[in-house]
């Protein structure tokens, strides 16, 4: 069941009707029985839509074959999850973050960080071997969610003359940043980061996102909420600690 390019042609009427109701249509694929399949999502729910051969009706659900194999799941993965993850990665890139590590480090990890979060501090310490060795670049998306002064501290870090140095002093040198008034554009950056945190359905800091390559060669996103275990940390960092090499 190969994919079909989503051309500029208009959507079939039943699919367009669902799109008009707020459903996001991500792509289409071939389906058995002369049907056409469409990957879709709404309010965080993934689903497949099957257009009947006459083009007049649409069915939402899971397609099974005669042996009980789920034919829908791989299509959801390719035509819904993969596009949504690509959008998520772009949103992370477009957010307001502080670089921690070499600009040309081969592995990039985005992590939502609250200046009042002790677990963010712990994660900072965990990652030093990889960051200091130039293997990993962390991009700290500063949010203000834990304490009343968290937004002000996030703004103070983002608005510092040298945000990377300010974050380093706060996280490693023990010089805790103080909340301070910042230009409106900086405060709006914190607000936008908080909005992204909520839109992604996250609830804990640190929450980190990194890309991994599937067996079929496609890039996908992995997330880790909270402080990772040692095993998970090595996976996130893309390999064993440089100190052990």
CSV table of C-alpha atoms in Angstrom, one decimal:
chain,number,residue,atom,x,y,z
A,1,UNK,CA,0.0,0.0,0.0
A,2,UNK,CA,2.1,2.9,-1.3
A,3,UNK,CA,1.5,6.5,-0.6
A,4,UNK,CA,0.0,8.9,-3.1
A,5,UNK,CA,1.3,12.5,-3.4
A,6,UNK,CA,-1.2,15.0,-2.0
A,7,UNK,CA,-1.5,17.1,-5.1
A,8,UNK,CA,-3.3,20.4,-5.5
A,9,UNK,CA,-6.5,18.7,-6.6
A,10,UNK,CA,-9.5,19.4,-4.4
A,11,UNK,CA,-10.5,16.9,-1.8
A,12,UNK,CA,-13.4,14.6,-2.4
A,13,UNK,CA,-16.6,16.1,-1.1
A,14,UNK,CA,-17.0,13.7,2.0
A,15,UNK,CA,-13.3,14.4,3.0
A,16,UNK,CA,-13.7,18.1,2.4
A,17,UNK,CA,-16.8,18.1,4.6
A,18,UNK,CA,-14.8,16.5,7.5
A,19,UNK,CA,-12.0,19.1,6.9
A,20,UNK,CA,-14.6,21.9,7.1
A,21,UNK,CA,-15.7,20.5,10.5
A,22,UNK,CA,-12.1,21.0,11.8
A,23,UNK,CA,-10.4,17.7,10.9
A,24,UNK,CA,-6.9,18.1,9.6
A,25,UNK,CA,-6.1,16.0,6.6
A,26,UNK,CA,-2.4,15.1,6.4
A,27,UNK,CA,-2.1,12.8,3.4
A,28,UNK,CA,-3.7,10.1,1.3
A,29,UNK,CA,-2.8,6.5,0.5
A,30,UNK,CA,-4.1,3.5,-1.4
A,31,UNK,CA,-6.5,1.2,0.3
A,32,UNK,CA,-7.9,-2.3,-0.6
A,33,UNK,CA,-11.3,-2.8,-2.3
A,34,UNK,CA,-11.0,0.3,-4.6
A,35,UNK,CA,-11.1,2.7,-1.6
A,36,UNK,CA,-8.8,5.6,-1.0
A,37,UNK,CA,-7.4,6.3,2.5
A,38,UNK,CA,-6.7,9.6,4.1
A,39,UNK,CA,-4.7,10.2,7.3
A,40,UNK,CA,-6.3,12.7,9.6
A,41,UNK,CA,-6.3,14.1,13.1
A,42,UNK,CA,-8.5,16.2,15.3
A,43,UNK,CA,-7.9,17.4,18.9
A,44,UNK,CA,-4.8,15.2,19.2
A,45,UNK,CA,-6.6,12.0,17.9
A,46,UNK,CA,-5.2,10.2,14.9
A,47,UNK,CA,-7.6,8.5,12.5
A,48,UNK,CA,-7.9,7.0,9.1
A,49,UNK,CA,-10.7,7.9,6.7
A,50,UNK,CA,-11.7,5.5,3.9
A,51,UNK,CA,-13.5,6.9,0.9
A,52,UNK,CA,-15.8,4.5,-0.8
A,53,UNK,CA,-15.1,3.6,-4.5
A,54,UNK,CA,-18.0,5.8,-5.7
A,55,UNK,CA,-16.5,8.8,-3.9
A,56,UNK,CA,-19.8,9.5,-2.2
A,57,UNK,CA,-19.2,8.3,1.4
A,58,UNK,CA,-16.4,8.3,4.0
A,59,UNK,CA,-15.9,5.7,6.8
A,60,UNK,CA,-13.7,6.4,9.8
A,61,UNK,CA,-12.1,3.5,11.5
A,62,UNK,CA,-9.7,0.6,11.5
A,63,UNK,CA,-9.3,-1.7,8.4
A,64,UNK,CA,-8.5,-5.3,9.0
A,65,UNK,CA,-7.7,-8.1,6.6
A,66,UNK,CA,-9.0,-11.7,6.5
A,67,UNK,CA,-6.2,-12.8,8.9
A,68,UNK,CA,-6.9,-10.1,11.4
A,69,UNK,CA,-4.0,-7.9,10.6
A,70,UNK,CA,-4.4,-4.2,11.2
A,71,UNK,CA,-3.9,-2.4,7.9
A,72,UNK,CA,-4.6,1.1,9.3
A,73,UNK,CA,-1.9,1.3,11.9
A,74,UNK,CA,1.1,1.5,9.5
A,75,UNK,CA,-0.7,4.1,7.5
A,76,UNK,CA,-1.4,6.3,10.5
A,77,UNK,CA,2.3,6.1,11.4
A,78,UNK,CA,3.4,7.2,7.9
A,79,UNK,CA,0.6,9.7,7.0
A,80,UNK,CA,-0.3,11.2,10.4
A,81,UNK,CA,2.3,10.8,13.0
A,82,UNK,CA,5.3,11.5,10.8
A,83,UNK,CA,3.9,14.7,9.4
A,84,UNK,CA,2.8,15.9,12.8
A,85,UNK,CA,6.2,15.1,14.2
A,86,UNK,CA,7.8,17.2,11.4
A,87,UNK,CA,5.6,20.1,12.4
A,88,UNK,CA,6.5,19.6,16.0
A,89,UNK,CA,10.2,19.7,15.2
A,90,UNK,CA,9.8,22.9,13.2
A,91,UNK,CA,7.8,24.4,16.1
A,92,UNK,CA,10.7,23.5,18.5
A,93,UNK,CA,13.2,25.1,16.1
A,94,UNK,CA,11.1,28.3,15.9
A,95,UNK,CA,10.7,28.6,19.6
A,96,UNK,CA,12.8,30.8,21.9
A,97,UNK,CA,15.7,28.8,23.2
A,98,UNK,CA,19.2,29.3,24.7
A,99,UNK,CA,22.1,27.4,23.1
A,100,UNK,CA,24.1,25.1,25.4
A,101,UNK,CA,27.0,23.5,23.6
A,102,UNK,CA,28.8,23.8,20.3
A,103,UNK,CA,26.9,25.3,17.4
A,104,UNK,CA,28.1,22.5,15.1
A,105,UNK,CA,27.5,19.6,17.5
A,106,UNK,CA,26.2,16.6,15.6
A,107,UNK,CA,23.3,15.9,17.9
A,108,UNK,CA,20.6,18.4,18.9
A,109,UNK,CA,18.2,18.1,21.8
A,110,UNK,CA,15.4,20.5,22.7
A,111,UNK,CA,14.6,20.6,26.4
A,112,UNK,CA,11.9,22.7,28.1
A,113,UNK,CA,13.6,24.3,31.1
A,114,UNK,CA,12.2,26.2,34.1
A,115,UNK,CA,14.7,28.2,36.1
A,116,UNK,CA,13.1,27.0,39.3
A,117,UNK,CA,13.2,23.3,38.4
A,118,UNK,CA,15.6,21.2,40.4
A,119,UNK,CA,15.2,18.3,37.9
A,120,UNK,CA,16.3,20.7,35.1
A,121,UNK,CA,19.4,21.3,37.2
A,122,UNK,CA,20.0,17.6,37.6
A,123,UNK,CA,19.6,17.1,33.8
A,124,UNK,CA,22.1,19.9,33.2
A,125,UNK,CA,24.6,18.1,35.3
A,126,UNK,CA,23.9,14.7,33.6
A,127,UNK,CA,24.5,16.1,30.1
A,128,UNK,CA,27.9,17.9,30.8
A,129,UNK,CA,30.1,15.1,29.4
A,130,UNK,CA,28.4,15.1,26.0
A,131,UNK,CA,28.0,18.9,25.8
A,132,UNK,CA,31.5,19.7,27.0
A,133,UNK,CA,32.9,17.3,24.5
A,134,UNK,CA,31.1,19.0,21.6
A,135,UNK,CA,29.0,15.9,20.9
A,136,UNK,CA,25.6,17.4,21.9
A,137,UNK,CA,24.0,20.8,21.7
A,138,UNK,CA,21.1,21.4,24.1
A,139,UNK,CA,18.6,24.0,23.2
A,140,UNK,CA,16.8,25.1,26.4
A,141,UNK,CA,13.3,26.4,25.6
A,142,UNK,CA,12.8,28.6,28.6
A,143,UNK,CA,9.3,28.4,30.2
A,144,UNK,CA,7.8,29.8,33.3
A,145,UNK,CA,5.4,27.4,34.9
A,146,UNK,CA,6.5,26.2,38.3
A,147,UNK,CA,6.6,29.2,40.6
A,148,UNK,CA,5.1,32.8,40.4
A,149,UNK,CA,8.6,34.2,39.6
A,150,UNK,CA,9.3,31.5,36.9
A,151,UNK,CA,8.2,33.6,34.0
A,152,UNK,CA,10.3,36.5,35.2
A,153,UNK,CA,13.4,34.3,35.6
A,154,UNK,CA,12.9,32.8,32.1
A,155,UNK,CA,12.6,36.4,30.7
A,156,UNK,CA,15.7,37.4,32.6
A,157,UNK,CA,17.7,34.6,31.0
A,158,UNK,CA,16.3,35.1,27.5
A,159,UNK,CA,16.9,38.9,27.8
A,160,UNK,CA,20.4,38.7,29.1
A,161,UNK,CA,23.3,40.2,27.1
A,162,UNK,CA,24.7,36.7,26.8
A,163,UNK,CA,21.9,34.2,27.5
A,164,UNK,CA,24.2,31.2,27.2
A,165,UNK,CA,26.6,32.6,29.8
A,166,UNK,CA,23.7,33.6,32.1
A,167,UNK,CA,22.2,30.1,31.9
A,168,UNK,CA,25.6,28.5,32.6
A,169,UNK,CA,26.1,30.7,35.7
A,170,UNK,CA,22.5,29.9,36.9
A,171,UNK,CA,22.7,26.1,36.2
A,172,UNK,CA,26.4,25.3,36.9
A,173,UNK,CA,27.9,28.1,39.0
A,174,UNK,CA,25.1,28.4,41.5
A,175,UNK,CA,24.4,32.0,40.7
A,176,UNK,CA,20.6,31.8,40.7
A,177,UNK,CA,19.0,34.2,38.2
A,178,UNK,CA,16.7,36.8,39.6
A,179,UNK,CA,13.4,37.7,38.0
A,180,UNK,CA,13.5,41.1,36.4
A,181,UNK,CA,11.4,43.3,34.1
A,182,UNK,CA,12.3,42.8,30.4
A,183,UNK,CA,11.2,44.4,27.2
A,184,UNK,CA,7.7,43.2,26.1
A,185,UNK,CA,9.2,41.2,23.2
A,186,UNK,CA,11.1,39.0,25.7
A,187,UNK,CA,8.1,38.5,27.9
A,188,UNK,CA,6.1,37.5,24.8
A,189,UNK,CA,8.8,34.9,24.0
A,190,UNK,CA,8.3,33.3,27.4
A,191,UNK,CA,4.5,33.4,26.8
A,192,UNK,CA,5.0,31.7,23.4
A,193,UNK,CA,7.2,29.0,24.9
A,194,UNK,CA,4.6,28.3,27.6
A,195,UNK,CA,1.9,28.1,24.9
A,196,UNK,CA,4.0,25.6,23.0
A,197,UNK,CA,4.5,23.5,26.2
A,198,UNK,CA,0.8,23.4,26.7
A,199,UNK,CA,0.0,22.7,23.0
A,200,UNK,CA,2.3,19.7,23.0
A,201,UNK,CA,0.4,18.3,26.0
A,202,UNK,CA,3.5,18.4,28.3
A,203,UNK,CA,3.3,18.5,32.1
A,204,UNK,CA,6.8,18.2,33.5
A,205,UNK,CA,10.2,19.9,33.2
A,206,UNK,CA,12.6,19.0,31.9
A,207,UNK,CA,10.9,17.5,28.9
A,208,UNK,CA,13.3,16.8,26.1
A,209,UNK,CA,12.8,16.0,22.4
A,210,UNK,CA,15.4,14.5,20.0
A,211,UNK,CA,15.3,12.9,16.6
A,212,UNK,CA,16.0,9.2,15.9
A,213,UNK,CA,16.2,7.4,12.6
A,214,UNK,CA,13.8,4.5,12.0
A,215,UNK,CA,14.7,1.3,10.3
A,216,UNK,CA,13.2,2.6,7.1
A,217,UNK,CA,15.4,5.7,7.3
A,218,UNK,CA,12.8,8.3,8.3
A,219,UNK,CA,13.5,10.7,11.1
A,220,UNK,CA,11.1,10.5,14.1
A,221,UNK,CA,10.9,12.3,17.4
A,222,UNK,CA,11.4,10.7,20.8
A,223,UNK,CA,10.4,12.5,24.0
A,224,UNK,CA,11.6,12.1,27.5
A,225,UNK,CA,9.7,13.7,30.4
A,226,UNK,CA,11.6,14.3,33.6
A,227,UNK,CA,15.2,13.2,34.4
A,228,UNK,CA,16.1,10.2,32.2
A,229,UNK,CA,17.6,7.0,33.5
A,230,UNK,CA,21.2,6.2,32.7
A,231,UNK,CA,20.2,3.9,29.9
A,232,UNK,CA,17.7,6.4,28.5
A,233,UNK,CA,20.3,9.2,28.8
A,234,UNK,CA,22.8,7.3,26.7
A,235,UNK,CA,20.1,6.8,24.0
A,236,UNK,CA,19.2,10.5,24.1
A,237,UNK,CA,22.8,11.6,23.8
A,238,UNK,CA,23.4,9.4,20.8
A,239,UNK,CA,26.0,7.2,22.5
A,240,UNK,CA,28.0,6.5,25.6
A,241,UNK,CA,29.6,9.2,27.6
A,242,UNK,CA,32.8,10.6,26.0
A,243,UNK,CA,34.4,10.1,29.5
A,244,UNK,CA,34.0,6.4,29.1
A,245,UNK,CA,35.6,6.2,25.7
